[in-house]
PDB file of C-alpha atoms and ligand atoms in Angstrom:
ATOM      1  CA  SER A1495       0.011   0.032   0.233  1.00 76.00           C
ATOM      2  CA  ALA A1496       0.845   3.385   0.052  1.00 95.00           C
ATOM      3  CA  GLN A1497       0.984   4.016   3.244  1.00 98.00           C
ATOM      4  CA  ARG A1498       3.220   6.077   5.879  1.00 98.00           C
ATOM      5  CA  LEU A1499       3.556   5.581   9.320  1.00 98.00           C
ATOM      6  CA  PHE A1500       4.620   8.406  11.957  1.00 99.00           C
ATOM      7  CA  ILE A1501       6.440   6.972  15.053  1.00 99.00           C
ATOM      8  CA  SER A1502       8.798   8.824  17.781  1.00 98.00           C
ATOM      9  CA  ASP A1503       9.939   8.829  21.168  1.00 98.00           C
ATOM     10  CA  LEU A1504      10.517   4.668  21.992  1.00 98.00           C
ATOM     11  CA  HIS A1505      13.228   5.989  24.386  1.00 98.00           C
ATOM     12  CA  LEU A1506      14.982   2.132  23.419  1.00 97.00           C
ATOM     13  CA  ALA A1507      16.829   1.371  26.402  1.00 96.00           C
ATOM     14  CA  PRO A1508      19.068  -2.462  27.499  1.00 93.00           C
ATOM     15  CA  ASP A1509      16.506  -2.301  30.706  1.00 93.00           C
ATOM     16  CA  GLN A1510      13.457  -2.409  28.787  1.00 95.00           C
ATOM     17  CA  PRO A1511      13.567  -5.295  26.641  1.00 96.00           C
ATOM     18  CA  GLU A1512       9.959  -5.432  26.507  1.00 97.00           C
ATOM     19  CA  ILE A1513       9.807  -2.241  24.093  1.00 98.00           C
ATOM     20  CA  LEU A1514      12.452  -3.075  22.352  1.00 97.00           C
ATOM     21  CA  ALA A1515      10.892  -6.663  21.386  1.00 97.00           C
ATOM     22  CA  HIS A1516       7.875  -4.782  20.310  1.00 98.00           C
ATOM     23  CA  PHE A1517       9.631  -2.570  18.098  1.00 98.00           C
ATOM     24  CA  LEU A1518      11.396  -5.731  16.132  1.00 98.00           C
ATOM     25  CA  ALA A1519       7.930  -7.428  16.079  1.00 98.00           C
ATOM     26  CA  PHE A1520       6.449  -4.315  14.612  1.00 98.00           C
ATOM     27  CA  LEU A1521       9.275  -3.950  11.849  1.00 98.00           C
ATOM     28  CA  ARG A1522       9.125  -7.750  10.609  1.00 98.00           C
ATOM     29  CA  GLY A1523       5.041  -6.731  11.194  1.00 98.00           C
ATOM     30  CA  ARG A1524       2.453  -4.237  10.420  1.00 98.00           C
ATOM     31  CA  ALA A1525       5.961  -1.816   9.053  1.00 98.00           C
ATOM     32  CA  ARG A1526       5.576  -4.102   6.128  1.00 98.00           C
ATOM     33  CA  ALA A1527       2.412  -2.914   4.964  1.00 97.00           C
ATOM     34  CA  ALA A1528       3.973   0.534   4.470  1.00 98.00           C
ATOM     35  CA  ALA A1529       5.496   2.662   2.202  1.00 98.00           C
ATOM     36  CA  GLU A1530       7.558   4.870   4.264  1.00 98.00           C
ATOM     37  CA  LEU A1531       8.728   5.190   8.004  1.00 99.00           C
ATOM     38  CA  TYR A1532       9.018   7.778   9.828  1.00 99.00           C
ATOM     39  CA  ILE A1533      10.794   8.024  13.132  1.00 99.00           C
ATOM     40  CA  LEU A1534      10.705  11.524  14.021  1.00 99.00           C
ATOM     41  CA  GLY A1535      13.549  11.380  17.016  1.00 98.00           C
ATOM     42  CA  ASP A1536      14.612   9.496  20.440  1.00 98.00           C
ATOM     43  CA  LEU A1537      14.648   5.960  18.827  1.00 98.00           C
ATOM     44  CA  PHE A1538      16.881   5.734  21.401  1.00 98.00           C
ATOM     45  CA  ASP A1539      17.254   6.748  25.051  1.00 97.00           C
ATOM     46  CA  ALA A1540      20.538   7.920  24.862  1.00 97.00           C
ATOM     47  CA  TRP A1541      23.400   7.832  21.834  1.00 98.00           C
ATOM     48  CA  ILE A1542      27.403   8.047  22.913  1.00 98.00           C
ATOM     49  CA  GLY A1543      28.010   7.952  19.334  1.00 98.00           C
ATOM     50  CA  ASP A1544      27.520   5.080  16.102  1.00 97.00           C
ATOM     51  CA  ASP A1545      30.938   3.706  17.116  1.00 97.00           C
ATOM     52  CA  ALA A1546      29.367   2.036  20.116  1.00 96.00           C
ATOM     53  CA  LEU A1547      26.650   0.197  18.086  1.00 95.00           C
ATOM     54  CA  GLY A1548      27.086  -3.808  19.040  1.00 88.00           C
ATOM     55  CA  ASP A1549      29.762  -2.973  22.008  1.00 90.00           C
ATOM     56  CA  PRO A1550      28.597  -5.220  24.362  1.00 87.00           C
ATOM     57  CA  GLU A1551      29.227  -2.991  27.304  1.00 85.00           C
ATOM     58  CA  VAL A1552      26.724  -0.349  25.844  1.00 85.00           C
ATOM     59  CA  ALA A1553      24.001  -2.353  24.458  1.00 83.00           C
ATOM     60  CA  PRO A1554      24.157  -5.393  22.324  1.00 84.00           C
ATOM     61  CA  ASP A1555      20.301  -5.726  21.396  1.00 90.00           C
ATOM     62  CA  PHE A1556      20.878  -2.550  19.553  1.00 95.00           C
ATOM     63  CA  LEU A1557      22.538  -4.097  16.689  1.00 95.00           C
ATOM     64  CA  GLN A1558      19.350  -6.341  16.130  1.00 97.00           C
ATOM     65  CA  VAL A1559      17.378  -2.856  15.869  1.00 98.00           C
ATOM     66  CA  ALA A1560      19.907  -1.947  12.971  1.00 98.00           C
ATOM     67  CA  ALA A1561      19.562  -5.016  11.138  1.00 98.00           C
ATOM     68  CA  SER A1562      15.751  -5.200  11.808  1.00 98.00           C
ATOM     69  CA  LEU A1563      15.648  -1.721  10.103  1.00 98.00           C
ATOM     70  CA  ARG A1564      17.741  -2.989   7.316  1.00 98.00           C
ATOM     71  CA  GLU A1565      15.795  -5.223   6.496  1.00 98.00           C
ATOM     72  CA  LEU A1566      12.668  -3.788   6.555  1.00 98.00           C
ATOM     73  CA  SER A1567      14.566  -0.781   3.620  1.00 98.00           C
ATOM     74  CA  GLU A1568      15.699  -3.340   1.988  1.00 98.00           C
ATOM     75  CA  ARG A1569      11.693  -5.436   1.412  1.00 98.00           C
ATOM     76  CA  GLY A1570      10.677  -1.993  -0.020  1.00 98.00           C
ATOM     77  CA  THR A1571       9.496   0.415   2.994  1.00 98.00           C
ATOM     78  CA  ARG A1572      11.475   3.455   2.759  1.00 98.00           C
ATOM     79  CA  CYS A1573      13.049   4.198   6.745  1.00 98.00           C
ATOM     80  CA  TRP A1574      13.432   8.022   7.977  1.00 99.00           C
ATOM     81  CA  LEU A1575      15.398   8.977  10.832  1.00 98.00           C
ATOM     82  CA  MET A1576      15.661  12.205  12.566  1.00 99.00           C
ATOM     83  CA  GLN A1577      17.830  12.506  15.632  1.00 98.00           C
ATOM     84  CA  GLY A1578      16.307  13.481  18.878  1.00 98.00           C
ATOM     85  CA  ASN A1579      16.830  15.061  21.748  1.00 98.00           C
ATOM     86  CA  ARG A1580      18.722  12.018  23.715  1.00 98.00           C
ATOM     87  CA  ASP A1581      20.310  10.577  20.258  1.00 98.00           C
ATOM     88  CA  PHE A1582      21.515  13.322  19.150  1.00 98.00           C
ATOM     89  CA  LEU A1583      24.853  11.587  17.892  1.00 98.00           C
ATOM     90  CA  LEU A1584      22.940   9.429  15.998  1.00 98.00           C
ATOM     91  CA  GLY A1585      24.977   9.983  12.380  1.00 98.00           C
ATOM     92  CA  ARG A1586      25.234   8.816   8.914  1.00 98.00           C
ATOM     93  CA  ARG A1587      27.329   5.179  10.501  1.00 97.00           C
ATOM     94  CA  PHE A1588      24.054   4.515  12.133  1.00 98.00           C
ATOM     95  CA  ALA A1589      22.317   5.368   8.848  1.00 98.00           C
ATOM     96  CA  ARG A1590      24.260   3.384   6.918  1.00 98.00           C
ATOM     97  CA  ALA A1591      24.040   0.099   8.464  1.00 97.00           C
ATOM     98  CA  SER A1592      20.066   0.698   9.563  1.00 98.00           C
ATOM     99  CA  GLY A1593      19.233   0.791   5.370  1.00 98.00           C
ATOM    100  CA  CYS A1594      17.561   4.675   7.430  1.00 98.00           C
ATOM    101  CA  ARG A1595      17.686   8.004   5.159  1.00 98.00           C
ATOM    102  CA  LEU A1596      18.808  10.745   7.737  1.00 98.00           C
ATOM    103  CA  LEU A1597      16.074  13.791   7.807  1.00 98.00           C
ATOM    104  CA  ARG A1598      17.348  17.126   9.499  1.00 98.00           C
ATOM    105  CA  ASP A1599      14.966  18.897  12.035  1.00 98.00           C
ATOM    106  CA  PRO A1600      12.901  20.712  10.912  1.00 98.00           C
ATOM    107  CA  SER A1601      12.336  18.862   7.409  1.00 98.00           C
ATOM    108  CA  LEU A1602       9.249  20.578   4.707  1.00 98.00           C
ATOM    109  CA  VAL A1603       8.126  17.360   3.168  1.00 98.00           C
ATOM    110  CA  PRO A1604       5.334  17.291   0.751  1.00 96.00           C
ATOM    111  CA  MET A1605       2.648  14.779   0.917  1.00 95.00           C
ATOM    112  CA  ALA A1606      -0.751  14.507  -0.504  1.00 89.00           C
ATOM    113  CA  ASP A1607      -1.025  18.168  -1.771  1.00 93.00           C
ATOM    114  CA  GLN A1608      -0.089  19.313   2.025  1.00 97.00           C
ATOM    115  CA  SER A1609       2.905  20.700   2.936  1.00 98.00           C
ATOM    116  CA  ILE A1610       4.000  18.596   6.273  1.00 98.00           C
ATOM    117  CA  LEU A1611       6.588  20.313   8.614  1.00 98.00           C
ATOM    118  CA  LEU A1612       8.286  17.305  10.947  1.00 99.00           C
ATOM    119  CA  MET A1613      10.534  17.998  13.831  1.00 99.00           C
ATOM    120  CA  HIS A1614      11.184  16.119  16.638  1.00 98.00           C
ATOM    121  CA  GLY A1615       9.830  19.082  18.775  1.00 98.00           C
ATOM    122  CA  ASP A1616      12.315  19.913  21.320  1.00 98.00           C
ATOM    123  CA  LEU A1617      12.739  22.865  19.042  1.00 98.00           C
ATOM    124  CA  LEU A1618       9.647  24.199  19.789  1.00 98.00           C
ATOM    125  CA  CYS A1619      10.166  24.089  23.770  1.00 98.00           C
ATOM    126  CA  THR A1620      11.679  27.656  23.956  1.00 98.00           C
ATOM    127  CA  ASP A1621      10.313  28.114  27.476  1.00 97.00           C
ATOM    128  CA  ASP A1622      12.385  25.495  29.088  1.00 96.00           C
ATOM    129  CA  ILE A1623      15.551  27.828  29.069  1.00 96.00           C
ATOM    130  CA  PRO A1624      18.173  25.116  30.939  1.00 94.00           C
ATOM    131  CA  TYR A1625      17.152  23.059  28.644  1.00 96.00           C
ATOM    132  CA  GLN A1626      17.982  24.830  25.511  1.00 97.00           C
ATOM    133  CA  ARG A1627      21.163  26.122  27.134  1.00 97.00           C
ATOM    134  CA  PHE A1628      21.982  22.243  27.577  1.00 97.00           C
ATOM    135  CA  ARG A1629      20.764  21.994  24.085  1.00 98.00           C
ATOM    136  CA  ARG A1630      23.234  24.849  22.205  1.00 98.00           C
ATOM    137  CA  ARG A1631      26.151  23.111  24.658  1.00 98.00           C
ATOM    138  CA  VAL A1632      26.071  19.995  23.643  1.00 98.00           C
ATOM    139  CA  ARG A1633      25.504  20.493  19.904  1.00 98.00           C
ATOM    140  CA  ASN A1634      28.192  22.642  19.670  1.00 98.00           C
ATOM    141  CA  PRO A1635      30.765  20.966  17.094  1.00 98.00           C
ATOM    142  CA  LEU A1636      33.625  21.244  18.765  1.00 98.00           C
ATOM    143  CA  VAL A1637      32.252  20.296  22.215  1.00 98.00           C
ATOM    144  CA  ARG A1638      30.529  17.724  20.162  1.00 98.00           C
ATOM    145  CA  GLN A1639      33.682  16.225  18.185  1.00 98.00           C
ATOM    146  CA  LEU A1640      35.989  16.334  21.676  1.00 98.00           C
ATOM    147  CA  PHE A1641      33.195  13.904  23.060  1.00 98.00           C
ATOM    148  CA  LEU A1642      33.505  11.457  20.458  1.00 98.00           C
ATOM    149  CA  LEU A1643      37.089  11.387  20.877  1.00 98.00           C
ATOM    150  CA  ARG A1644      37.190  10.015  24.445  1.00 98.00           C
ATOM    151  CA  PRO A1645      37.109   6.598  24.818  1.00 97.00           C
ATOM    152  CA  ARG A1646      33.599   4.570  25.062  1.00 96.00           C
ATOM    153  CA  HIS A1647      33.974   3.686  28.740  1.00 96.00           C
ATOM    154  CA  GLN A1648      34.182   7.351  29.796  1.00 97.00           C
ATOM    155  CA  ARG A1649      31.519   8.521  26.888  1.00 98.00           C
ATOM    156  CA  GLN A1650      29.047   5.776  28.885  1.00 96.00           C
ATOM    157  CA  ARG A1651      30.390   7.106  31.948  1.00 97.00           C
ATOM    158  CA  ILE A1652      29.570  10.991  30.985  1.00 97.00           C
ATOM    159  CA  ALA A1653      26.418  10.020  29.767  1.00 97.00           C
ATOM    160  CA  ALA A1654      24.998   8.352  32.683  1.00 96.00           C
ATOM    161  CA  ASP A1655      26.143  10.983  34.746  1.00 97.00           C
ATOM    162  CA  TYR A1656      23.953  13.202  32.542  1.00 96.00           C
ATOM    163  CA  ARG A1657      20.935  11.181  32.927  1.00 96.00           C
ATOM    164  CA  ARG A1658      21.033  10.908  36.534  1.00 95.00           C
ATOM    165  CA  ARG A1659      21.312  14.734  36.871  1.00 94.00           C
ATOM    166  CA  SER A1660      18.772  15.067  34.583  1.00 93.00           C
ATOM    167  CA  ARG A1661      16.044  12.965  35.978  1.00 91.00           C
ATOM    168  CA  ALA A1662      16.502  15.032  38.766  1.00 89.00           C
ATOM    169  CA  ALA A1663      16.095  18.476  37.406  1.00 88.00           C
ATOM    170  CA  THR A1664      13.069  16.989  35.392  1.00 88.00           C
ATOM    171  CA  ALA A1665      11.817  16.123  38.299  1.00 88.00           C
ATOM    172  CA  ALA A1666      11.636  20.109  39.527  1.00 89.00           C
ATOM    173  CA  LYS A1667      10.873  21.791  36.730  1.00 87.00           C
ATOM    174  CA  GLN A1668       6.711  22.926  36.232  1.00 87.00           C
ATOM    175  CA  THR A1669       5.064  20.400  33.512  1.00 88.00           C
ATOM    176  CA  ALA A1670       4.197  23.703  31.507  1.00 87.00           C
ATOM    177  CA  ILE A1671       7.669  24.295  30.712  1.00 88.00           C
ATOM    178  CA  MET A1672       8.197  21.159  29.309  1.00 91.00           C
ATOM    179  CA  ASP A1673       5.469  21.370  26.666  1.00 96.00           C
ATOM    180  CA  VAL A1674       5.776  23.591  23.114  1.00 98.00           C
ATOM    181  CA  SER A1675       5.646  27.221  23.491  1.00 98.00           C
ATOM    182  CA  PRO A1676       2.354  28.308  21.020  1.00 98.00           C
ATOM    183  CA  GLN A1677       4.471  31.674  20.004  1.00 98.00           C
ATOM    184  CA  THR A1678       7.568  29.105  18.799  1.00 98.00           C
ATOM    185  CA  VAL A1679       4.544  26.953  17.118  1.00 98.00           C
ATOM    186  CA  ILE A1680       3.239  29.551  15.166  1.00 98.00           C
ATOM    187  CA  GLN A1681       6.722  30.912  14.056  1.00 98.00           C
ATOM    188  CA  TYR A1682       7.818  27.810  12.749  1.00 98.00           C
ATOM    189  CA  VAL A1683       4.148  27.089  10.762  1.00 98.00           C
ATOM    190  CA  ARG A1684       4.871  30.276   9.361  1.00 98.00           C
ATOM    191  CA  ARG A1685       8.031  30.819   8.617  1.00 98.00           C
ATOM    192  CA  TYR A1686       7.898  27.275   6.456  1.00 98.00           C
ATOM    193  CA  ARG A1687       4.211  27.885   5.527  1.00 98.00           C
ATOM    194  CA  ALA A1688       3.074  24.295   6.633  1.00 98.00           C
ATOM    195  CA  ASP A1689      -0.375  23.063   6.422  1.00 98.00           C
ATOM    196  CA  ARG A1690       0.472  19.785   9.240  1.00 98.00           C
ATOM    197  CA  LEU A1691       3.128  19.923  11.839  1.00 98.00           C
ATOM    198  CA  ILE A1692       3.880  16.693  13.245  1.00 99.00           C
ATOM    199  CA  HIS A1693       6.493  15.935  16.228  1.00 98.00           C
ATOM    200  CA  GLY A1694       6.889  14.519  19.482  1.00 98.00           C
ATOM    201  CA  HIS A1695       9.171  14.453  22.134  1.00 98.00           C
ATOM    202  CA  THR A1696       6.456  15.931  24.686  1.00 97.00           C
ATOM    203  CA  HIS A1697       5.025  12.966  25.113  1.00 97.00           C
ATOM    204  CA  ARG A1698       1.247  15.005  24.857  1.00 97.00           C
ATOM    205  CA  PRO A1699      -0.284  12.770  22.091  1.00 98.00           C
ATOM    206  CA  GLY A1700      -3.192  14.958  20.652  1.00 98.00           C
ATOM    207  CA  ASP A1701      -4.477  16.954  17.932  1.00 98.00           C
ATOM    208  CA  ASP A1702      -4.323  20.552  18.028  1.00 98.00           C
ATOM    209  CA  PRO A1703      -5.423  23.113  15.663  1.00 98.00           C
ATOM    210  CA  VAL A1704      -3.497  26.401  15.069  1.00 98.00           C
ATOM    211  CA  THR A1705      -4.882  29.410  13.712  1.00 97.00           C
ATOM    212  CA  LEU A1706      -2.569  32.247  12.066  1.00 95.00           C
ATOM    213  CA  ASP A1707      -2.971  33.882   9.484  1.00 92.00           C
ATOM    214  CA  GLN A1708      -6.509  33.635   8.703  1.00 94.00           C
ATOM    215  CA  ARG A1709      -5.701  29.434   7.967  1.00 96.00           C
ATOM    216  CA  GLN A1710      -5.571  27.016   9.821  1.00 97.00           C
ATOM    217  CA  CYS A1711      -2.782  24.403  10.403  1.00 98.00           C
ATOM    218  CA  LEU A1712      -3.290  20.909  12.396  1.00 98.00           C
ATOM    219  CA  ARG A1713      -0.242  19.867  14.974  1.00 98.00           C
ATOM    220  CA  GLN A1714      -0.089  16.183  15.708  1.00 99.00           C
ATOM    221  CA  VAL A1715       1.961  14.704  18.402  1.00 98.00           C
ATOM    222  CA  LEU A1716       2.931  11.460  18.150  1.00 98.00           C
ATOM    223  CA  ALA A1717       2.749   9.330  21.414  1.00 98.00           C
ATOM    224  CA  ASP A1718       5.655   8.293  23.534  1.00 98.00           C
ATOM    225  CA  TRP A1719       6.425   4.241  23.764  1.00 98.00           C
ATOM    226  CA  ARG A1720       5.667   3.492  27.128  1.00 98.00           C
ATOM    227  CA  LEU A1721       5.217   0.764  29.660  1.00 97.00           C
ATOM    228  CA  ASN A1722       1.709   0.195  31.367  1.00 95.00           C
ATOM    229  CA  ASN A1723       1.025  -2.779  34.328  1.00 95.00           C
ATOM    230  CA  GLY A1724       3.285  -4.711  31.908  1.00 94.00           C
ATOM    231  CA  GLU A1725       1.936  -4.051  28.529  1.00 96.00           C
ATOM    232  CA  VAL A1726       3.665  -2.129  26.054  1.00 98.00           C
ATOM    233  CA  GLN A1727       1.470   1.279  24.881  1.00 98.00           C
ATOM    234  CA  ALA A1728       2.227   2.464  21.608  1.00 98.00           C
ATOM    235  CA  GLU A1729       0.553   4.085  18.713  1.00 98.00           C
ATOM    236  CA  MET A1730       1.670   5.582  15.034  1.00 98.00           C
ATOM    237  CA  LEU A1731       0.261   8.291  12.681  1.00 98.00           C
ATOM    238  CA  VAL A1732      -1.016   6.863   9.660  1.00 98.00           C
ATOM    239  CA  GLU A1733      -1.606   8.738   5.855  1.00 98.00           C
ATOM    240  CA  GLU A1734      -2.534   7.501   2.978  1.00 97.00           C
ATOM    241  CA  ALA A1735      -4.158   8.604  -0.082  1.00 96.00           C
ATOM    242  CA  GLY A1736      -4.529  12.080   2.215  1.00 96.00           C
ATOM    243  CA  ARG A1737      -6.618  10.407   4.630  1.00 97.00           C
ATOM    244  CA  TRP A1738      -4.832  10.669   8.445  1.00 98.00           C
ATOM    245  CA  TRP A1739      -5.645   8.477  11.526  1.00 98.00           C
ATOM    246  CA  ARG A1740      -4.039   7.478  14.883  1.00 98.00           C
ATOM    247  CA  GLU A1741      -3.314   3.599  15.003  1.00 98.00           C
ATOM    248  CA  PRO A1742      -2.473   1.364  18.038  1.00 98.00           C
ATOM    249  CA  ILE A1743       0.474  -1.188  17.694  1.00 98.00           C
ATOM    250  CA  GLN A1744      -0.455  -4.327  18.575  1.00 94.00           C
ATOM    251  CA  PRO A1745       1.876  -7.041  19.911  1.00 85.00           C
TER     252      PRO A1745
HETATM  253  C1  LIG B2660      21.019  12.558  26.204  1.00 51.80           C
HETATM  254  C2  LIG B2660      20.117  13.947  27.697  1.00 51.80           C
HETATM  255  C3  LIG B2660      21.582  12.299  28.420  1.00 51.80           C
HETATM  256  C4  LIG B2660      18.138  15.839  27.758  1.00 51.80           C
HETATM  257  C5  LIG B2660      27.594  14.860  26.075  1.00 51.80           C
HETATM  258  C6  LIG B2660      28.984  16.915  24.762  1.00 51.80           C
HETATM  259  C7  LIG B2660      30.018  16.733  26.970  1.00 51.80           C
HETATM  260  C8  LIG B2660      27.529  14.631  24.024  1.00 51.80           C
HETATM  261  C9  LIG B2660      27.038  14.244  24.771  1.00 51.80           C
HETATM  262  C10 LIG B2660      26.234  12.978  26.688  1.00 51.80           C
HETATM  263  C11 LIG B2660      24.878  12.848  27.188  1.00 51.80           C
HETATM  264  C12 LIG B2660      24.394  12.313  24.881  1.00 51.80           C
HETATM  265  C13 LIG B2660      25.993  12.490  24.553  1.00 51.80           C
HETATM  266  C14 LIG B2660      21.664  11.957  26.784  1.00 51.80           C
HETATM  267  C15 LIG B2660      20.225  13.377  26.374  1.00 51.80           C
HETATM  268  C16 LIG B2660      20.572  13.631  28.529  1.00 51.80           C
HETATM  269  C17 LIG B2660      20.295  14.135  29.908  1.00 51.80           C
HETATM  270  C18 LIG B2660      19.131  15.306  29.605  1.00 51.80           C
HETATM  271  C19 LIG B2660      17.566  17.003  28.107  1.00 51.80           C
HETATM  272  C20 LIG B2660      28.897  16.204  25.786  1.00 51.80           C
HETATM  273  C21 LIG B2660      28.148  15.571  23.575  1.00 51.80           C
HETATM  274  F1  LIG B2660      28.935  18.062  27.083  1.00 51.80           F
HETATM  275  F2  LIG B2660      29.579  16.533  27.716  1.00 51.80           F
HETATM  276  F3  LIG B2660      30.826  17.060  26.364  1.00 51.80           F
HETATM  277  N1  LIG B2660      26.167  13.397  25.561  1.00 51.80           N
HETATM  278  N2  LIG B2660      24.218  11.466  26.043  1.00 51.80           N
HETATM  279  N3  LIG B2660      19.144  15.289  28.145  1.00 51.80           N
HETATM  280  O1  LIG B2660      23.196  10.512  27.658  1.00 51.80           O
HETATM  281  O2  LIG B2660      22.479   9.794  25.501  1.00 51.80           O
HETATM  282  O3  LIG B2660      18.017  15.655  26.482  1.00 51.80           O
HETATM  283  S1  LIG B2660      22.850  11.525  26.086  1.00 51.80           S
HETATM  284 MN1  LIG B2661      12.408  13.966  23.112  1.00 51.80          MN
END
């Protein structure tokens, strides 16, 4: 079929084998019926560099993710991958290993007579000043290169430290600060003349009509994948011939 599937925020991590298994089953099952799969960031909960793919000390299971994505694209589903705020170090080497094409954030793509703006979503959360400062720092090309030059075990330790400190900071933040800024949403939609904005990151799935310049744009927020009473809860957005709907991802 000519379906396009949109997912984000799987946050794959070695200590959550259920979500990993759910994703691998999705790649071998439902995803095969699609022409294109869009992964809009935070496929992984942490990423310390593409050279760590398959490192037994980091996450041996992630080799399976790359192999299964590759198999899906070889079977005819084109896979697009955007970096998220957690896996912003995903690069060409992972793209090659997984058969995915990298999508920059933001990306404007024409689909079914509409201009669709695809983002991870963290660029929209401009009220979270400490996060935006962190973002600028770790994405600075020099800071990034110096990090990638360190041995893998050091990077692992540094990353674990960041995550520990971030959990404490997130718990202390007001939830409104961690949502998108409505003014920033309007800025992006206006600048790109988008008819639809699709993003993840906030873990607040839903549809939000945005009015600007006497026209309507629809902002669609993708769901994160999570474990709920031992069951994986996952959902995707689907487009086919200009029709859009949400669909749960079954085991
Ligand atoms: C990713 C986030 C951890 C948020 C560090 C330079 C520096 C990269 C890094 C370390 C952390 C990614 C790579 C991770 C995102 C966190 C905690 C909060 C809010 C440096 C370049 F500065 F140390 F030199 N990192 N990891 N967070 O564990 O994947 O997005 S990570
Ligand atoms: Mn995110």
